[in-house]
Amino acid sequence: MGSHLVWQMESLRMGTQGWESQESLMESTARELRGASSSALPPSVQGAATTFLTRWSGYADESAAIAQGFVGALKATANDYTTSDDAVDRQFSDLDGRLGPAR
Amino acid sequence: MTVTIEIPASVPAQLKKPEGDAGGADTLATTLYAAAGRYEEFADRAKQLQDLGSWTGVAYRSYKEASGEASGEHSAMATTVRRVGRGVTAFADTLRDLLREHEELVERKRSLDARRTQLIADINAATDPTENDIAAFRERAVDLRADYSELVTADDDLQRRVRENETLLRQVFEASDTLSESLSADGGIPPMAESAMNLPGAPGSGATPEEVQRWWEGLSEAEREAVIAAYPERIGQGDGLPADARDQANRVLLDDDLARLASKEADGTIDPLERKVLANAQQARDSLANADAYTDPLDPGVHPGGQLWLYDPAAYDGDGRVAVAVGDLDTATDVAVMTPGINTDMSDTTYYTDRMMNLYESTRYNGDGSSVATMYWLGYDAPHGPTDLATLTEGRAEEGGRNLADAIDGLRASRPDDPAHLTAIGHSYGSTTTAYATHGNDAVDDVVLIGSPGAGPADTAADLGQGNVYVGRDSRDFVAVLGDEGWIGKFGLGLGTDPSSEDFEATRFEAEDVDRSWIRNTGDAHSSYFDNDSESLYNIGRIVDGHGGDVNEAEQSYDPWWGPPQDPEWDRDPTADQPGRSDTTARR
């Protein structure tokens, strides 16, 4: 694998790690919002607060899914590049540019 | 003969306690601030991870577009959930006030019921009352009825505000629970707040402090609570608004920063600027805690309280802007605004708030009994120290002077019918800033310059404020001898004329330190003007109290033709803790 592609792969790997961390943070956020209680608020507010918390825990789940989508896409991209590079490497390894008996 | 005395009923039958638990609401707000931090991180990370080396091409363009959309949307979500968190914080703050008021009403009713019981007992015990006795019973009954009536009115008012507080919070949640609301620019803003903020004169709209003051006067109580919760940045910096409103708004912002950034720190996602902001917020929190706990020297049962008049912890690359007052700026008879000098940033807030407590104490202890508020004001970008080139020029002082003049205008406009006796105090480079703020501007009653390297644009005291200029200079203070004096001057070493020199014609007061060194220095000699039981603090307290004519005067410095500048205070024996000269603390 050439040095340029190695560097590219490293960038993709770093990006993947970043999105994995974000996915984890948003999963925690969703859990915390789901676990948050509106019971400290007056009864006249609790309904609106509960609706808010339920919906926002759902939004956080969705954000975690978005982050996961980026993780998946970047991983797939990295795999595709690696696979493609290996295949091209094999093709070039099979080439024989020599003349005469050595060929 | 039958005599009828109408005993009023014990009303209201029940004093309904406001529902809800403020501590529990704070916990909920903390969860929301943490969520806001994660959404912010999502937005930042999506932006940051758009740069993935030299990856180019169609796939990269698709990735970049998707992550760009995610960044924008998550940034909007962060703003919305932050607003909701602030709404919950504001609700909890108001609920605490309402619960306190409810307890006071319960106590009042207990007292009225005791009076009523006693009246009934006295009437029953009177077997052969005279006309005078009967008249006295009737008078007591009438007074009692009037007091019960006042209690009913107070309770009605309390219940109305309870309902408004709950309605406001409900609207905050309802304005942010759909996806379109969450992503919109005004997600989490209740309609009442938005319409109030769109009225002419709202802060942040380019209105003058006087217009802002009138705008506030025109709002209902519910609208005021709504704008504090929804627009704390604009209310917290609104020149012309009551200090109490600014304080409430800034405390909401402070709670937001403390919770959100602590969560980011725990997540490991805090960046260097945010770390500084968190440290600044912690300083503001600790300063307020100290100010809130402080008790008046003349009456230890009285807490003058603290006010967060300005809070902008990310300003100037994290140096921050802040103003903390000890006492009530809205009602105090005597108000002092102290501007610090070089090397000051928000990390010094607790130190200077402590100095403001010293000044409050000195003013009250030696004062005429008037109420006092002393404010530390860091509303400008103070130079970083002797190695900072900005220290050698007046640029920051000039810019800071404009900010200080605005702040003073704001304070003045907030009390149009009840102007305070106002003193502007500047220390070190802050004295030059104060000189710029008061140059040709008579908004303050008195000006105090201490440890001054020069009076900036002023040639004489008459150029500043109303001409009532007082100067404190420790003879060993190296910084305070840098200003020009005499016909040669000091070749631009300082920042204008030395205000303690006789040519400047200010009133110089005693400011020597018993622990003074035998040589000039920039240490204790420059930083002890607010030390307890010092000559300087005694005199500054007298000025703040409105009695500048009573300071213990010191001879001005002078620059004779035959030699270097002379300071008559060099050889005087200083005092400490001496009544009438340097005693500034109550024994308690």
XYZ file of C-alpha atoms in Angstrom:
691
model
C 0.000 0.000 0.000
C 1.480 3.377 -0.989
C 2.231 6.008 1.665
C -0.458 8.329 0.336
C -3.134 5.705 0.703
C -1.863 4.793 4.175
C -2.353 8.371 5.238
C -5.780 8.443 3.682
C -6.749 5.302 5.562
C -5.515 6.828 8.808
C -7.713 9.886 8.242
C -10.713 7.684 7.593
C -9.933 5.641 10.698
C -9.734 8.812 12.821
C -13.017 10.010 11.362
C -14.628 6.676 12.129
C -13.421 6.822 15.733
C -14.765 10.346 16.121
C -18.208 9.316 14.911
C -18.142 6.215 17.116
C -17.532 8.462 20.155
C -20.360 10.719 19.101
C -22.691 7.773 18.644
C -21.902 6.688 22.185
C -22.504 10.211 23.559
C -25.871 10.471 21.849
C -26.886 7.041 23.132
C -26.065 8.266 26.660
C -28.055 11.425 26.016
C -31.067 9.434 24.881
C -30.816 7.239 27.981
C -30.504 10.242 30.304
C -33.441 12.062 28.739
C -35.540 8.899 28.938
C -34.585 8.529 32.589
C -35.171 12.174 33.487
C -38.193 12.809 35.645
C -40.674 15.642 35.464
C -42.029 14.814 38.903
C -40.243 17.796 40.488
C -42.375 20.112 38.375
C -45.915 21.179 39.245
C -48.699 18.928 37.885
C -49.769 21.635 35.425
C -46.359 21.415 33.716
C -45.624 17.709 34.005
C -47.557 16.689 30.896
C -45.705 19.128 28.633
C -42.375 18.208 30.231
C -42.981 14.485 29.800
C -43.921 14.948 26.138
C -40.762 17.014 25.625
C -38.508 14.436 27.299
C -40.063 11.539 25.386
C -39.667 13.266 22.034
C -36.169 14.506 22.708
C -34.962 11.093 23.825
C -36.247 9.913 20.451
C -34.374 12.717 18.681
C -31.197 11.723 20.527
C -31.695 8.105 19.420
C -32.005 9.408 15.878
C -28.790 11.390 16.255
C -27.029 8.276 17.502
C -28.307 6.496 14.396
C -26.997 9.300 12.198
C -23.569 9.026 13.821
C -23.722 5.270 13.358
C -24.530 5.840 9.690
C -21.364 7.881 9.281
C -19.369 5.158 11.055
C -20.748 2.539 8.724
C -20.177 4.585 5.599
C -16.610 5.484 6.497
C -15.781 1.903 7.442
C -17.252 0.665 4.186
C -15.288 3.264 2.274
C -12.063 2.232 3.991
C -12.792 -1.439 3.263
C -13.585 -0.678 -0.364
C -10.338 1.248 -0.769
C -8.344 -1.571 0.862
C -10.019 -4.268 -1.196
C -9.604 -2.304 -4.363
C -5.959 -1.541 -3.601
C -5.240 -5.207 -2.882
C -6.904 -6.248 -6.126
C -4.968 -3.702 -8.124
C -1.797 -4.784 -6.335
C -2.390 -8.376 -7.444
C -3.002 -7.321 -11.023
C 0.225 -5.414 -11.140
C 2.117 -8.220 -9.397
C 0.994 -10.551 -12.183
C 2.428 -8.255 -14.852
C 5.786 -9.225 -16.226
C 7.638 -6.476 -17.997
C 10.816 -8.443 -18.725
C 12.054 -9.495 -22.179
C 13.720 -12.693 -23.329
C 14.376 -15.837 -21.304
C 13.702 -14.135 -18.026
C 10.106 -13.727 -19.039
C -76.936 45.916 77.236
C -75.614 43.888 74.321
C -72.572 45.136 72.501
C -71.615 43.756 69.069
C -68.002 43.675 68.014
C -67.433 42.120 64.618
C -64.407 39.855 64.694
C -63.014 39.369 61.176
C -62.781 35.848 59.824
C -59.373 34.225 59.586
C -58.731 34.576 55.871
C -57.632 33.276 53.504
C -58.819 29.909 54.745
C -55.793 28.285 53.164
C -52.498 29.652 51.871
C -51.796 27.338 49.000
C -48.140 26.377 48.783
C -46.557 26.672 45.321
C -46.128 23.214 43.864
C -42.866 21.781 42.652
C -39.385 21.119 43.947
C -36.767 23.676 42.930
C -33.858 21.288 43.585
C -35.477 18.615 41.431
C -36.034 21.184 38.678
C -32.332 22.084 38.865
C -31.499 18.402 38.364
C -33.709 18.295 35.284
C -32.034 21.471 33.963
C -28.609 19.850 34.459
C -29.727 16.892 32.312
C -30.869 19.297 29.593
C -27.610 21.290 29.710
C -25.662 18.031 29.374
C -27.789 17.173 26.337
C -27.078 20.632 24.909
C -23.352 19.990 25.323
C -23.633 16.685 23.429
C -25.589 18.330 20.599
C -22.969 21.085 20.429
C -20.265 18.442 20.279
C -22.142 16.672 17.496
C -22.305 19.900 15.482
C -18.632 20.712 16.091
C -17.451 17.209 15.371
C -19.479 16.952 12.168
C -17.807 20.139 11.003
C -14.359 19.094 12.124
C -14.624 15.621 10.568
C -15.353 17.110 7.175
C -11.602 17.339 6.777
C -10.486 13.757 6.247
C -7.065 14.140 4.699
C -6.887 14.351 0.946
C -10.027 12.313 0.378
C -11.755 13.751 -2.660
C -14.224 12.671 -5.302
C -17.913 11.940 -5.523
C -18.082 9.837 -2.361
C -16.342 12.546 -0.358
C -18.695 15.210 -1.688
C -21.686 13.150 -0.528
C -20.099 12.613 2.874
C -19.307 16.297 3.211
C -22.815 17.339 2.298
C -24.384 14.917 4.778
C -22.066 15.862 7.637
C -22.580 19.572 6.885
C -26.352 19.152 7.186
C -25.912 17.181 10.401
C -23.707 19.930 11.833
C -26.215 22.698 11.134
C -29.194 20.775 12.451
C -27.463 19.626 15.608
C -26.270 23.154 16.292
C -29.900 24.319 16.154
C -30.952 21.457 18.436
C -28.225 22.458 20.923
C -29.520 26.025 21.030
C -33.090 24.881 21.572
C -32.391 22.411 24.351
C -30.158 24.998 26.032
C -33.049 27.441 25.984
C -35.293 24.848 27.570
C -32.665 24.216 30.247
C -32.499 27.935 30.964
C -36.288 28.044 31.132
C -36.200 25.309 33.779
C -33.427 27.131 35.688
C -35.403 30.377 35.649
C -38.509 28.494 36.781
C -36.573 26.990 39.702
C -35.136 30.396 40.709
C -38.592 31.965 40.671
C -40.088 28.991 42.509
C -37.547 29.488 45.298
C -38.598 33.126 45.610
C -42.283 32.152 45.621
C -41.755 29.482 48.270
C -39.931 32.024 50.422
C -42.784 34.484 50.021
C -45.295 31.753 50.846
C -43.454 31.026 54.093
C -43.583 34.723 54.946
C -47.335 34.775 54.319
C -47.820 31.702 56.500
C -45.911 33.461 59.261
C -48.008 36.606 58.794
C -51.228 34.637 59.034
C -49.986 32.847 62.142
C -49.367 36.219 63.726
C -52.781 37.578 62.675
C -54.533 34.466 63.987
C -52.739 34.897 67.310
C -53.956 38.524 67.477
C -57.482 37.371 66.628
C -57.434 34.682 69.315
C -56.166 37.206 71.841
C -58.867 39.721 70.870
C -61.603 37.123 71.336
C -60.115 36.107 74.681
C -59.913 39.743 75.843
C -63.524 40.400 74.818
C -64.740 37.279 76.586
C -62.802 38.230 79.695
C -64.333 41.729 79.824
C -67.314 41.361 82.196
C -68.198 45.008 82.538
C -66.426 46.905 79.736
C -66.408 50.673 79.600
C -67.136 52.648 76.441
C -63.410 53.122 76.007
C -62.812 49.380 76.322
C -65.449 48.730 73.666
C -63.978 51.367 71.350
C -60.527 49.819 71.798
C -61.886 46.342 71.010
C -63.567 47.713 67.888
C -60.391 49.452 66.784
C -58.398 46.263 67.208
C -61.021 44.392 65.169
C -60.922 47.001 62.396
C -57.108 46.882 62.279
C -57.207 43.121 62.198
C -59.706 43.134 59.332
C -57.498 45.501 57.350
C -54.443 43.309 57.948
C -56.330 40.165 56.913
C -57.477 41.993 53.808
C -53.867 42.863 52.938
C -52.913 39.247 53.462
C -55.650 38.114 51.053
C -54.360 40.567 48.436
C -50.776 39.385 48.934
C -51.882 35.767 48.612
C -53.861 36.509 45.438
C -50.745 38.139 44.018
C -48.595 35.168 44.989
C -51.022 32.669 43.431
C -51.122 34.726 40.226
C -47.346 34.676 39.978
C -47.297 30.936 40.700
C -49.681 30.374 37.791
C -47.604 32.635 35.526
C -44.404 30.803 36.415
C -45.983 27.462 35.609
C -47.558 28.742 32.391
C -44.228 30.111 31.232
C -42.430 26.816 31.776
C -45.210 24.898 30.059
C -44.900 27.211 27.055
C -41.129 26.671 26.976
C -41.627 22.902 26.685
C -44.444 23.285 24.185
C -42.361 25.601 22.000
C -39.693 22.947 21.534
C -41.280 19.520 21.425
C -41.694 19.027 17.691
C -38.792 18.492 15.331
C -39.564 21.588 13.286
C -39.630 23.717 16.446
C -36.424 22.146 17.698
C -34.656 23.011 14.459
C -36.070 26.520 14.139
C -34.247 29.683 15.152
C -36.753 30.423 17.904
C -37.183 26.902 19.285
C -37.911 26.967 23.006
C -38.889 30.616 23.060
C -42.390 31.151 24.465
C -44.569 33.468 22.357
C -44.935 35.918 25.242
C -41.166 36.436 25.424
C -40.801 36.810 21.677
C -43.518 39.440 21.404
C -42.107 41.386 24.381
C -38.656 41.355 22.838
C -40.040 42.711 19.568
C -41.398 45.823 21.272
C -39.475 49.070 20.701
C -36.789 49.772 23.287
C -35.791 46.153 23.923
C -32.141 45.678 24.909
C -29.841 44.640 22.085
C -31.951 46.516 19.537
C -29.801 49.641 19.506
C -32.070 51.378 22.026
C -30.575 53.863 24.496
C -30.422 52.949 28.211
C -33.323 55.344 28.836
C -35.410 53.630 26.139
C -34.507 50.242 27.576
C -35.606 51.398 31.026
C -38.982 52.533 29.663
C -39.375 49.255 27.741
C -38.895 47.325 30.973
C -41.344 49.550 32.830
C -43.948 48.774 30.175
C -43.719 44.980 30.581
C -45.984 42.937 32.801
C -44.417 40.838 35.522
C -45.052 37.693 33.485
C -43.387 39.203 30.412
C -40.353 40.138 32.497
C -39.948 36.597 33.758
C -40.399 35.331 30.201
C -37.661 37.497 28.661
C -35.247 36.723 31.508
C -35.648 33.003 30.802
C -35.663 33.212 27.000
C -33.149 36.006 26.336
C -30.732 35.967 29.291
C -27.788 37.236 27.199
C -29.670 40.380 26.186
C -31.257 41.001 29.578
C -28.011 40.259 31.435
C -26.195 42.993 29.517
C -29.082 45.397 29.070
C -27.862 48.838 30.115
C -30.818 50.649 31.644
C -32.396 47.532 33.159
C -32.720 47.078 36.917
C -29.709 45.313 38.419
C -32.030 42.653 39.823
C -33.233 41.701 36.324
C -29.667 41.573 35.011
C -28.637 39.490 38.011
C -31.426 36.958 37.463
C -30.576 36.623 33.769
C -26.838 36.297 34.389
C -27.392 33.658 37.050
C -29.357 31.643 34.489
C -26.401 31.880 32.092
C -24.021 30.971 34.891
C -25.975 27.826 35.792
C -26.023 26.888 32.111
C -22.239 27.217 31.761
C -21.477 25.400 35.007
C -23.656 22.402 34.172
C -23.046 22.154 30.420
C -19.290 22.598 30.545
C -18.865 20.319 33.568
C -20.672 17.673 31.545
C -18.406 18.297 28.555
C -15.386 18.028 30.826
C -16.666 14.702 32.118
C -17.282 13.534 28.523
C -13.738 14.547 27.567
C -15.040 16.839 24.833
C -14.232 20.224 26.393
C -11.931 22.466 24.322
C -9.335 24.933 25.702
C -11.597 28.003 25.413
C -14.469 26.169 27.076
C -12.117 25.112 29.865
C -11.321 28.781 30.499
C -15.008 29.653 30.390
C -15.741 26.915 32.935
C -12.997 28.234 35.242
C -14.409 31.748 34.854
C -17.904 30.491 35.653
C -16.597 28.773 38.771
C -14.976 32.054 39.843
C -18.263 33.906 39.337
C -20.140 31.210 41.265
C -17.718 31.362 44.207
C -17.731 35.172 44.230
C -21.511 35.263 44.328
C -21.603 32.658 47.080
C -19.251 34.841 49.155
C -21.227 38.010 48.426
C -24.566 36.318 49.143
C -23.267 35.032 52.489
C -21.781 38.387 53.522
C -23.473 40.134 56.447
C -23.720 43.850 57.132
C -21.167 45.110 59.700
C -23.744 47.211 61.522
C -26.466 44.575 61.560
C -25.262 40.978 61.195
C -28.863 39.907 60.631
C -28.878 41.744 57.310
C -27.517 40.160 54.135
C -26.930 42.904 51.551
C -26.618 40.137 48.933
C -24.627 39.810 45.744
C -25.567 40.763 42.194
C -24.069 39.444 38.979
C -24.415 42.616 36.952
C -22.305 41.500 33.992
C -21.347 37.975 32.938
C -19.595 37.253 29.661
C -16.993 34.592 30.444
C -15.864 33.899 26.860
C -15.066 37.536 26.000
C -11.543 38.557 25.021
C -10.433 34.983 24.201
C -11.537 33.702 27.574
C -10.221 36.535 29.779
C -13.911 37.285 30.318
C -16.022 40.265 31.328
C -17.721 40.325 34.701
C -19.194 42.665 37.311
C -20.150 41.527 40.799
C -21.790 43.814 43.330
C -22.057 43.535 47.090
C -25.348 45.198 48.052
C -28.383 46.191 46.021
C -27.541 48.439 43.075
C -31.243 49.168 42.541
C -31.857 50.708 45.948
C -28.543 51.635 47.600
C -28.100 55.290 48.462
C -24.370 55.087 47.772
C -23.031 53.085 44.839
C -19.368 52.551 43.947
C -18.015 51.068 40.709
C -14.413 49.868 40.907
C -12.353 49.255 37.763
C -9.203 47.130 38.128
C -5.964 47.421 36.177
C -3.448 45.335 34.267
C -3.198 41.604 34.685
C -6.828 41.351 35.706
C -9.112 38.784 34.162
C -12.041 36.736 35.408
C -9.745 34.455 37.390
C -9.415 37.366 39.861
C -13.148 37.699 40.519
C -13.195 36.226 44.021
C -10.204 38.361 45.028
C -11.840 41.584 43.898
C -15.261 40.639 45.271
C -13.557 40.226 48.654
C -12.064 43.713 48.211
C -15.570 45.037 47.484
C -16.744 43.516 50.770
C -13.907 45.377 52.501
C -15.043 48.599 50.853
C -18.686 47.946 51.735
C -17.681 47.364 55.344
C -15.488 50.462 55.558
C -18.219 52.611 54.041
C -20.939 51.330 56.347
C -18.799 51.095 59.482
C -17.609 54.699 59.283
C -20.694 55.904 57.444
C -23.836 57.877 58.065
C -26.129 54.842 58.031
C -27.060 55.080 54.360
C -27.344 51.901 52.306
C -24.366 50.922 50.153
C -23.513 48.827 47.101
C -19.947 48.298 45.891
C -19.306 46.747 42.497
C -16.216 45.239 40.945
C -16.449 45.978 37.227
C -14.227 44.240 34.673
C -15.930 45.252 31.467
C -12.850 45.835 29.370
C -9.826 44.004 28.039
C -7.196 44.836 30.665
C -3.604 44.502 29.402
C -1.856 41.324 30.493
C 1.082 42.828 32.342
C 4.319 44.752 31.984
C 5.362 42.648 28.981
C 2.114 43.326 27.138
C 2.680 46.245 24.766
C -0.899 47.371 25.433
C 0.231 48.295 28.965
C 2.437 51.041 27.594
C -0.328 52.754 25.668
C -3.710 54.192 26.515
C -5.638 52.343 23.792
C -7.222 49.741 26.072
C -7.965 52.419 28.667
C -9.708 54.555 26.054
C -11.786 51.643 24.790
C -12.448 50.503 28.357
C -13.418 54.047 29.266
C -16.153 53.968 26.639
C -17.428 50.661 28.054
C -17.331 52.041 31.594
C -19.159 55.203 30.543
C -21.859 52.985 28.991
C -22.086 50.967 32.196
C -22.455 54.138 34.257
C -25.107 55.445 31.869
C -26.909 52.139 32.298
C -26.805 52.369 36.078
C -28.045 55.940 35.965
C -30.862 55.179 33.504
C -32.061 52.236 35.597
C -32.910 54.601 38.481
C -34.435 57.692 36.862
C -36.415 58.748 39.940
C -34.020 57.638 42.631
C -30.464 58.490 41.594
C -27.717 57.058 43.767
C -24.672 58.935 44.974
C -22.263 57.360 42.498
C -18.495 57.008 42.861
C -16.193 55.687 40.129
C -12.999 54.168 41.488
C -10.077 53.154 39.296
C -6.991 51.257 40.369
C -3.704 51.239 38.429
C -4.382 51.012 34.664
C -8.061 51.013 35.679
C -7.581 54.558 36.980
C -6.636 55.641 33.462
C -9.702 53.783 32.173
C -11.812 55.581 34.774
C -10.301 58.901 33.721
C -11.317 58.233 30.112
C -14.837 57.239 31.207
C -15.364 60.383 33.300
C -13.503 62.860 31.100
C -16.007 65.594 30.245
C -18.757 63.368 31.618
C -20.518 64.453 34.791
C -22.566 61.280 35.280
C -20.678 60.306 38.437
C -20.594 62.372 41.601
C -17.084 61.479 42.714
C -13.986 60.034 41.081
C -11.296 58.118 42.982
C -7.967 57.269 41.370
C -5.608 54.959 43.274
C -2.158 53.673 42.361
C -2.516 55.638 39.152
C 0.118 55.608 36.381
C -1.586 58.661 34.882
C -4.940 60.328 34.373
C -5.097 59.689 30.622
C -6.798 62.574 28.828
C -7.198 64.819 31.894
C -4.798 67.666 32.648
C -6.525 68.632 35.888
C -9.185 67.296 38.226
C -11.703 69.723 36.760
C -11.690 67.637 33.554
C -13.125 64.580 35.313
C -16.714 63.995 36.401
C -18.005 66.945 38.365
C -14.492 67.908 39.423
C -14.673 65.989 42.710
C -11.546 63.922 42.228
C -9.744 62.102 45.029
C -6.371 60.428 44.680
C -4.695 57.759 46.769
C -1.003 57.114 46.319
C 1.210 55.029 48.551
C 4.573 56.819 48.431
C 6.274 53.441 47.828
C 3.991 52.513 44.922
C 6.235 52.393 41.868
C 3.340 52.415 39.395
C 1.860 55.548 40.950
C 4.931 57.655 40.258
C 5.024 56.967 36.525
C 2.646 59.784 35.581
C 3.938 63.125 34.366
C 4.498 65.977 36.779
C 6.445 69.205 36.676
C 7.637 70.962 33.567
C 9.887 68.178 32.322
C 7.460 65.319 32.776
C 8.648 61.727 32.592
C 9.125 61.374 28.864
C 5.901 59.466 28.285
C 6.733 56.764 30.826
C 3.274 56.887 32.367
C -0.217 57.296 30.972
C -0.806 61.025 31.390
C -0.516 63.430 34.282
C 0.199 62.110 37.768
C -3.111 62.863 39.520
C -1.451 63.066 42.943
C 0.744 65.983 41.821
C -0.126 69.495 42.890
C -0.585 70.654 39.288
C -3.497 68.236 38.868
C -5.386 69.865 41.739
C -7.207 66.797 43.001
C -7.685 66.021 46.687
C -4.969 63.605 47.726
C -5.824 61.444 50.734
C -3.646 59.451 53.110
C -2.828 56.039 51.706
C 0.381 54.909 53.378
C 0.888 51.382 54.629
C 2.450 50.555 58.020
C 4.248 47.596 56.417
C 5.723 49.712 53.679
C 9.108 48.961 52.251
C 11.988 51.422 52.200
C 12.036 51.334 48.415
C 9.395 51.785 45.749
C 7.886 48.539 44.448
C 5.048 47.126 42.402
C 4.027 44.550 45.006
C 2.296 45.331 48.285
C 2.640 49.067 47.825
C 0.570 48.854 44.647
C -1.980 46.274 45.745
C -2.952 47.173 49.309
C -5.345 50.095 48.740
C -8.355 47.963 49.726
C -6.723 46.260 52.709
C -8.792 46.294 55.869
C -7.792 48.823 58.529
C -5.694 50.819 56.107
C -5.649 54.568 55.608
C -6.569 54.179 51.970
C -9.667 52.041 52.565
C -10.835 54.354 55.332
C -10.711 57.380 53.053
C -12.241 55.642 50.041
C -15.100 54.508 52.295
C -15.734 58.088 53.374
C -15.877 59.223 49.744
C -18.221 56.382 48.722
C -20.493 57.334 51.626
C -20.799 60.830 50.182
C -18.434 62.532 52.608
C -15.394 63.216 50.472
C -14.899 66.460 52.368
C -14.037 64.407 55.458
C -11.089 62.479 54.047
C -7.750 62.792 55.770
C -5.872 64.814 53.235
C -2.264 64.212 52.283
C 0.081 66.745 50.800
C 0.329 66.529 47.022
C 3.574 65.539 45.377
C 5.477 68.235 43.517
C 8.352 68.595 41.115
C 10.734 71.422 42.065
C 12.917 73.020 39.411
C 16.046 72.074 41.294
C 15.523 68.323 41.473
C 13.361 65.208 41.060
C 9.699 65.001 42.150
C 9.147 65.098 45.903
C 6.552 63.197 47.894
C 5.835 64.703 51.341
C 4.164 61.449 52.385
C 7.481 59.568 52.176
C 8.487 60.441 55.720
C 5.097 60.529 57.445
C 4.411 57.754 59.950
C 1.529 55.657 58.600
C -1.315 54.379 60.775
C -3.342 51.190 60.869
C -6.647 50.435 62.580
C -6.734 53.916 64.076
C -10.247 55.317 64.550
C -10.897 58.268 62.292
C -7.887 57.443 60.118
C -7.585 53.785 59.321
C -10.111 51.770 61.307
C -12.405 50.163 58.745
C -13.693 46.990 60.341
C -16.392 46.246 62.846
C -15.329 43.988 65.698
C -17.410 40.899 65.104
